[in-house]
Short mmCIF file of C-alpha atoms (C1' of nucleotides) in Angstrom, two decimals:
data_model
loop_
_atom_site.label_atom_id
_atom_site.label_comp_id
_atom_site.label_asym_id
_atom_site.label_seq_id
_atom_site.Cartn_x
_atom_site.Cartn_y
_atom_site.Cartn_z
CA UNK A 964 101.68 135.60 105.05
CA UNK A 965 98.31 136.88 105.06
CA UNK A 966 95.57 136.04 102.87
CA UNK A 967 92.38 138.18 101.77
CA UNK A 968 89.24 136.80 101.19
CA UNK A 969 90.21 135.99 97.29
CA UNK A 970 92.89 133.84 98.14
CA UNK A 971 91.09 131.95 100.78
CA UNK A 972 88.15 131.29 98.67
CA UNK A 973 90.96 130.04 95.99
CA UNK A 974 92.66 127.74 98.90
CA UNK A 975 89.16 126.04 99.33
CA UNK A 976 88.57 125.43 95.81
CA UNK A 977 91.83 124.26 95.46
CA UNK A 978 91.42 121.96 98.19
CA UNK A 979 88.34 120.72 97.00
CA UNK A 980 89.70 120.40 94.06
CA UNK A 981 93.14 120.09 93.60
CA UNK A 982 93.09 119.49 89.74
CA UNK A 983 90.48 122.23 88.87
CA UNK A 984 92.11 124.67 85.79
CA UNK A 985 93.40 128.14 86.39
CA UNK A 986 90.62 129.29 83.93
CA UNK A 987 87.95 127.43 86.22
CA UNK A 988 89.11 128.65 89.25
CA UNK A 989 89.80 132.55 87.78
CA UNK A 990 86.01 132.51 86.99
CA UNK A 991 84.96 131.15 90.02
CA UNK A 992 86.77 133.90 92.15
CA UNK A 993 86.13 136.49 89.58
CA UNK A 994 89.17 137.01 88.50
CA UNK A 995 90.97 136.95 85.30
CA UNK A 996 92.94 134.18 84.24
CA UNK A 997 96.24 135.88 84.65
CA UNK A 998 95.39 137.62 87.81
CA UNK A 999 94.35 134.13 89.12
CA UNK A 1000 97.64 132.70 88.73
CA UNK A 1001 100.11 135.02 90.09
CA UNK A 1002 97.79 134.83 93.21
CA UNK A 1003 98.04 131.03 93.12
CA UNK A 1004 101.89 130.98 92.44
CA UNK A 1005 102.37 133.41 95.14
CA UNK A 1006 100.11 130.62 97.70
CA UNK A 1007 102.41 128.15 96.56
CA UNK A 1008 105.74 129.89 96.81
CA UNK A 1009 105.30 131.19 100.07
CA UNK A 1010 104.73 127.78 101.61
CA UNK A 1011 100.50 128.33 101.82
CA UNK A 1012 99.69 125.82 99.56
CA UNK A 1013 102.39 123.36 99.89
CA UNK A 1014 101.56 120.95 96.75
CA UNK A 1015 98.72 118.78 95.12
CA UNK A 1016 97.98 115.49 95.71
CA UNK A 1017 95.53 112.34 94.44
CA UNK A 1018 93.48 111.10 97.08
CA UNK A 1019 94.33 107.70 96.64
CA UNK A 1020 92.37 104.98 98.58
CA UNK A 1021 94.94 102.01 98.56
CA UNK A 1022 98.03 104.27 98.50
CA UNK A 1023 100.44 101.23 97.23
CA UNK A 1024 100.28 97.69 96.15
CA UNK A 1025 100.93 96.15 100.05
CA UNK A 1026 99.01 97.28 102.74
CA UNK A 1027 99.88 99.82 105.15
CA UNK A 1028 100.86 99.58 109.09
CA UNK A 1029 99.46 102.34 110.69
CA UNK A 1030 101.04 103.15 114.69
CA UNK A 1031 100.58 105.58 116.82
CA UNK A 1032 103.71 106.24 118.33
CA UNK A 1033 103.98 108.62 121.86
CA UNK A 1034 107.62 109.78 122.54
CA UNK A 1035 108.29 111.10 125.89
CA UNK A 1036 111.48 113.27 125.98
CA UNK A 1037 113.29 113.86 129.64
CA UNK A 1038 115.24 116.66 127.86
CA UNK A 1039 112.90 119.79 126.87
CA UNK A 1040 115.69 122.65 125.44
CA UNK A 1041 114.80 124.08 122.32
CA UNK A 1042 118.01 122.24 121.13
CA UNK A 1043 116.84 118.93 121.85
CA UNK A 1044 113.29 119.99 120.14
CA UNK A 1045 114.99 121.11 117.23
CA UNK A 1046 116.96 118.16 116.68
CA UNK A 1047 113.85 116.05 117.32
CA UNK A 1048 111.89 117.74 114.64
CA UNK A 1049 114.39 118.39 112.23
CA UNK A 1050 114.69 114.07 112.46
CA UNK A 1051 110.63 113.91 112.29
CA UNK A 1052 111.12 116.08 109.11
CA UNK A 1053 113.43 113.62 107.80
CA UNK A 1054 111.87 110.75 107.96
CA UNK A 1055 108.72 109.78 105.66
CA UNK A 1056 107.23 107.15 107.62
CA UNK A 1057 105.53 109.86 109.98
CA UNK A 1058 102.58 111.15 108.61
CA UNK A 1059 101.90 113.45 111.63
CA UNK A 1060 103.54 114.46 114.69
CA UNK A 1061 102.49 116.66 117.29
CA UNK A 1062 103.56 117.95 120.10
CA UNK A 1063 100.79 118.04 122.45
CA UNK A 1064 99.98 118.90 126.29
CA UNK A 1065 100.90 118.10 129.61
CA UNK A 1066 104.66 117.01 128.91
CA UNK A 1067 106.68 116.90 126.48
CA UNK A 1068 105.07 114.32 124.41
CA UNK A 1069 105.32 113.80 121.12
CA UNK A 1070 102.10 112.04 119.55
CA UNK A 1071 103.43 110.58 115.63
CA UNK A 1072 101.24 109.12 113.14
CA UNK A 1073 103.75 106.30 111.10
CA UNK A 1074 102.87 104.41 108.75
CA UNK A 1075 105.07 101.37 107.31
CA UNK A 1076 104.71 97.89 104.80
CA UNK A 1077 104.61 95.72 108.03
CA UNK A 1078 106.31 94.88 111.43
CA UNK A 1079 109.57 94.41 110.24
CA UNK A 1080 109.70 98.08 108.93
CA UNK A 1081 108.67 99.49 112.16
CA UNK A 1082 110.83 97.66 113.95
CA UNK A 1083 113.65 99.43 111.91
CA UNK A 1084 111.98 102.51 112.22
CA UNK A 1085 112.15 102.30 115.63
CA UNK A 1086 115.51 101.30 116.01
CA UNK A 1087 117.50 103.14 113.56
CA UNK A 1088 115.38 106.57 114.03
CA UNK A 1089 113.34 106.63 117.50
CA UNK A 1090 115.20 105.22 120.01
CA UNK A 1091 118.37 107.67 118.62
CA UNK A 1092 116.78 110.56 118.37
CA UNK A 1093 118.05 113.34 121.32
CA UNK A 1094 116.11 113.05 125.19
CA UNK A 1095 113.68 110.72 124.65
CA UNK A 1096 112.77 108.96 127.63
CA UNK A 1097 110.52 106.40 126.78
CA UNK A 1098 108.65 105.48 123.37
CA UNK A 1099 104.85 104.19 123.27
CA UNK A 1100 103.99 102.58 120.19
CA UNK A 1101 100.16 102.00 119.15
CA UNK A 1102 98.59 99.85 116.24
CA UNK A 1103 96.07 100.54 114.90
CA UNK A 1104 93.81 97.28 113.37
CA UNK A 1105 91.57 99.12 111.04
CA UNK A 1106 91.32 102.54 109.13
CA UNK A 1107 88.04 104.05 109.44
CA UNK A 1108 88.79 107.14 108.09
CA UNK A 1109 92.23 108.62 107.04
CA UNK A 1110 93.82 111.77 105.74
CA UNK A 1111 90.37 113.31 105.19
CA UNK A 1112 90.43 116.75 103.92
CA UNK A 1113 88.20 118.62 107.13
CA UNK A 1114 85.13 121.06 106.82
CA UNK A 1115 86.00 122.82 103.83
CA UNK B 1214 89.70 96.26 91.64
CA UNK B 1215 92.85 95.17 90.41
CA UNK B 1216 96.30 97.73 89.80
CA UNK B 1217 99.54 96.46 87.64
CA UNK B 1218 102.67 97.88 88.08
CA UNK B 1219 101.91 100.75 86.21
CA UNK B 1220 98.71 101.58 87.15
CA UNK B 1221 101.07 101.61 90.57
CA UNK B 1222 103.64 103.90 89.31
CA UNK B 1223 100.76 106.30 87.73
CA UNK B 1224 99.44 106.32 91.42
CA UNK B 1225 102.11 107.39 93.16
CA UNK B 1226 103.73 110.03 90.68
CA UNK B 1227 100.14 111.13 90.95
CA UNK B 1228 100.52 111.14 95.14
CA UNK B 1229 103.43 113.12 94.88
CA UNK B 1230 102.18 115.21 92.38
CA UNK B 1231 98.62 115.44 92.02
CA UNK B 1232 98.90 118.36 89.01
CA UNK B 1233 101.10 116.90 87.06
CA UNK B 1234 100.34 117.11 83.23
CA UNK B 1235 99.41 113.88 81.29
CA UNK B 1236 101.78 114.56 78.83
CA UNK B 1237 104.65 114.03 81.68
CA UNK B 1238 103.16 111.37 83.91
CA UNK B 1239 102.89 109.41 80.26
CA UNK B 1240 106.65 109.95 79.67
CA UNK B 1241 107.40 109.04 83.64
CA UNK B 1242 105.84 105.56 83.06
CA UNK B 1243 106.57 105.11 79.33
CA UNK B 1244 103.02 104.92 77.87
CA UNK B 1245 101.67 107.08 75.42
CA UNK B 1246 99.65 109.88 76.52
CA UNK B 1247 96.20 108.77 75.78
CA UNK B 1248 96.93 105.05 76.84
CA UNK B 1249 98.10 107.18 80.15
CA UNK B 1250 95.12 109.14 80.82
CA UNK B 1251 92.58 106.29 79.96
CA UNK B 1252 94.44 104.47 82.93
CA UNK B 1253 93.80 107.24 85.05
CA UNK B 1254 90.37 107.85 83.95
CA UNK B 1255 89.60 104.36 85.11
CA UNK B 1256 91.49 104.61 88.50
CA UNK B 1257 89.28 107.75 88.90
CA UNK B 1258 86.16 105.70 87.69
CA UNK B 1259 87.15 103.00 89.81
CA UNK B 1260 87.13 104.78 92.98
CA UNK B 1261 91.05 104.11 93.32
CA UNK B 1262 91.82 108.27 92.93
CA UNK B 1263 88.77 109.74 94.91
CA UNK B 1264 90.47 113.16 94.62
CA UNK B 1265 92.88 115.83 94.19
CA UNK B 1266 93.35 118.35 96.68
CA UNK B 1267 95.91 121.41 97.11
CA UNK B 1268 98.14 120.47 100.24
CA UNK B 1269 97.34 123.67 102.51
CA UNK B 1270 99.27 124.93 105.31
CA UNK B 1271 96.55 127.05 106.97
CA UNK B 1272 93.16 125.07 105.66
CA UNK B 1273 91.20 128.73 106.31
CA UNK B 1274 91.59 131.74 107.06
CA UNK B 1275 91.56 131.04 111.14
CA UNK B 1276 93.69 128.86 113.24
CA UNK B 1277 93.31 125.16 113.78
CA UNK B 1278 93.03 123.23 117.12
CA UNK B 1279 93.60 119.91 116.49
CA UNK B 1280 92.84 117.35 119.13
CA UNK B 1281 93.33 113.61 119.66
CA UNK B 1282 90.83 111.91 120.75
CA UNK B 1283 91.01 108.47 122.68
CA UNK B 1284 87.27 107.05 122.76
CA UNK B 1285 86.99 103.47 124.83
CA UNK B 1286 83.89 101.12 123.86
CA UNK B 1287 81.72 99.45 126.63
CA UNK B 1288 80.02 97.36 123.89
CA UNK B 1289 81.39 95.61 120.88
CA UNK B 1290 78.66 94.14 118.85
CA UNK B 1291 78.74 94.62 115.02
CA UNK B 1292 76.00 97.13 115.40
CA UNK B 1293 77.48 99.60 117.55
CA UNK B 1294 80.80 99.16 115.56
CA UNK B 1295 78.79 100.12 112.96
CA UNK B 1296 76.60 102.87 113.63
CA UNK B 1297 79.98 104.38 115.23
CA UNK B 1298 81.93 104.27 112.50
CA UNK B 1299 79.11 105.65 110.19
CA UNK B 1300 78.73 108.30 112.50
CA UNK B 1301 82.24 109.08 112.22
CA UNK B 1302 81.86 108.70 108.27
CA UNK B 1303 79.63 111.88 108.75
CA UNK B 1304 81.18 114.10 110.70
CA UNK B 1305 83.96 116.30 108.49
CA UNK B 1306 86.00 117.45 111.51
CA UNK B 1307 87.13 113.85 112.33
CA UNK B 1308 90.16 113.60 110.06
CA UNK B 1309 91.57 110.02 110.59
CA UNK B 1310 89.91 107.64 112.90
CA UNK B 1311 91.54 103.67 114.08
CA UNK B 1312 90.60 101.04 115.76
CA UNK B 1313 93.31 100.35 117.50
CA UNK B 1314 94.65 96.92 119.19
CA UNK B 1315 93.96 96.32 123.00
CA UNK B 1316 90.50 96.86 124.08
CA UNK B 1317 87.82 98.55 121.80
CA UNK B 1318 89.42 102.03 121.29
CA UNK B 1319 89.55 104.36 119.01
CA UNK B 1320 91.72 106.94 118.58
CA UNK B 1321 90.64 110.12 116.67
CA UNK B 1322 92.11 113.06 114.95
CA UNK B 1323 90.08 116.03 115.11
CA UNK B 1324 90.26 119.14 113.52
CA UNK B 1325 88.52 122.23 114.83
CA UNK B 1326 88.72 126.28 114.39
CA UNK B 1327 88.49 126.38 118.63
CA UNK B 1328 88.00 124.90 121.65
CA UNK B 1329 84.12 126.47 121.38
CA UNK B 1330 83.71 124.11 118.35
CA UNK B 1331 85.32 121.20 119.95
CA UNK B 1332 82.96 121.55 122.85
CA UNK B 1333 79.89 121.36 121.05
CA UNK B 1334 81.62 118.43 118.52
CA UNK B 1335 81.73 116.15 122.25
CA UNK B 1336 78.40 117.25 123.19
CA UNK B 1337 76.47 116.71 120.54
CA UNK B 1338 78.27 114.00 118.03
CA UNK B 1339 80.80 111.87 120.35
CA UNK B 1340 78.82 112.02 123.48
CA UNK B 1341 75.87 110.72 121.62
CA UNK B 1342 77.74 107.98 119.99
CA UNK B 1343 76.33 104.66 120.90
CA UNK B 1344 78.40 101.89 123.40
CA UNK B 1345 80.70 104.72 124.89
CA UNK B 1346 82.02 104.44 128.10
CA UNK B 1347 84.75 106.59 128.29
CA UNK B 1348 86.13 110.29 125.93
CA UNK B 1349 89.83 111.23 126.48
CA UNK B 1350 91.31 114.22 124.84
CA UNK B 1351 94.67 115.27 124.15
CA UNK B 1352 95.65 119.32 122.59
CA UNK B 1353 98.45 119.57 120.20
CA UNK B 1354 100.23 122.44 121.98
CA UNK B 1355 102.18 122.74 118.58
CA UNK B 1356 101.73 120.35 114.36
CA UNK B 1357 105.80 119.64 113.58
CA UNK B 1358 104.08 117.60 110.62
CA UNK B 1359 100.58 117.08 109.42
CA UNK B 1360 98.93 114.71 107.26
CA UNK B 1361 102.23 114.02 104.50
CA UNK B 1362 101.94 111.51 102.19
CA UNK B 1363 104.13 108.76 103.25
CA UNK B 1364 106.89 107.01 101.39
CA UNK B 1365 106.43 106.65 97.43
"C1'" DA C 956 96.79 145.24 92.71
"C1'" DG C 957 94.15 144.49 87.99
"C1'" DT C 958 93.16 143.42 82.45
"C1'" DG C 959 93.62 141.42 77.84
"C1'" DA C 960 95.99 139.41 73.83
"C1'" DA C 961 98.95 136.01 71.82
"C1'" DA C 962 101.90 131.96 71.65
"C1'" DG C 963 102.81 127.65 72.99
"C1'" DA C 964 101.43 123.56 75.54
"C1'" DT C 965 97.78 120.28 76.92
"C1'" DA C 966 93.66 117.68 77.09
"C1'" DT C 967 90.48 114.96 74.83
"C1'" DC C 968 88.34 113.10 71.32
"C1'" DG C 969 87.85 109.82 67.05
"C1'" DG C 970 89.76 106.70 64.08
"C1'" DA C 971 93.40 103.58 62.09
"C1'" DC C 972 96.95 100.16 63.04
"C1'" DG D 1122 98.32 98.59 73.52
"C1'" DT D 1123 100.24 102.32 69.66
"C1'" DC D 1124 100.19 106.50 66.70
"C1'" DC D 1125 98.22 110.46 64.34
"C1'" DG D 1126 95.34 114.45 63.59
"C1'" DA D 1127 91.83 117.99 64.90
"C1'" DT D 1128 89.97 120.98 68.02
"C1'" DA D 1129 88.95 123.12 72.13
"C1'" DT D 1130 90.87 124.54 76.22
"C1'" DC D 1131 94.41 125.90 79.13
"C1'" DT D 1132 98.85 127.96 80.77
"C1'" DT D 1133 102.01 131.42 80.68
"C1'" DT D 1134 104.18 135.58 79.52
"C1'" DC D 1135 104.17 140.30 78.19
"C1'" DA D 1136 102.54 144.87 77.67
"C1'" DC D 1137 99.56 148.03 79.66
"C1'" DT D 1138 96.45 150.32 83.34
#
DNA sequence: AGTGAAAGATATCGGAC
DNA sequence: GTCCGATATCTTTCACT
């Protein structure tokens, strides 16, 4: 999909403001209100803008677990990947995962209600998922910044 | 600041659907809609909901490199923690940021259009960070998932 | 691609219970 | 906390360019 310099000045307002009214934003772009949304609906229908979200600093009542989780797979066919991501997709827990340089790592963000959770997170999903060789797992002690937004 | 269960369940419909209308979120948690929205004016006023934002695919118009970043302490005081962290605070490309268990590291998440801008992000903000002895970065060849909301 | 009008839905207030 | 009413604003569709 390819944007134009109307819809990517929408996408930042939108991101800046995920709440902002279609009448707000049409003026802003210079568009009319009608105009405004089709282009919107078309960002969101073909997978651009994938949703809205608060910005929520204690996301739920108990704290949150974050680890940092590096999977290390001995099997690399695009199978095995596929499998591996289609299982990432799956599961909520992981916030991020990326597959990064060097080998084939896999770098995940989780984040669970405590030890206990990880632990089944790491049993019941992790260790089964296809050609992994070994699993690294990080914690982290202290958010200093999270799920921030980037240079808009 | 203190949340009840519903100012929990207002929270998270709002997490996994940061646009959705007043009317419905009152429904969802069986308030009335101005008892609703005077909840969720104070979890805005009360710095619980800092935001909305659209969830984006492709932030701008240009690719993303995103890089993690391991950065390893040689001093620990309060004051270095500190400026570091506030330094962190400051600079929009660092997306999460955790101090993690071990030694004194912290592992970052940056975001950046190229490895041009990543350069001049070590020079001239994590290079100059005070009490660091050692900057080890890892390229996500590839994002399977990025910055999802967790579990409601 | 764009505009503009019209209908229905929503937000947001004030006040009463 | 509830409900109700009033008003302004917004969303959404439709017809038209």
């Amino acid at each position: 999909m390819t944007l134009d310099d109307i819809d990517a000045h929408i996408v930042r307002l939108l991101r800046a403001d995920g709440r902002m009214s279609n009448a707000d934003l049409a003026e802003a772009v210079g568009l009319s209100a009608s105009a405004c949304l089709r282009r919107v609906r078309l960002l969101e229908r073909g997978g651009v803008i994938r949703g809205y979200t608060a910005i929520v600093e204690t996301p739920g009542p108990a704290e949150r677990l974050v680890v940092l989780t590096q999977i290390t797979l001995d099997r690399q066919t695009e199978e095995f990947l596929n499998r591996f991501e289609a299982a990432v997709r799956r599961c909520p827990e992981i916030i991020d995962c990326y597959l990064m340089t060097g080998l084939s790592d896999y770098v995940l963000k989780i984040e669970v209600r405590n030890a206990a959770e990880y632990e089944r997170l790491h049993k019941e999903v992790l260790s089964r998922l296809p050609g992994v060789a070994r699993i690294q797992s990080s914690f982290a002690i202290r958010t200093v910044v999270s799920g921030r937004p980037g240079p808009l």
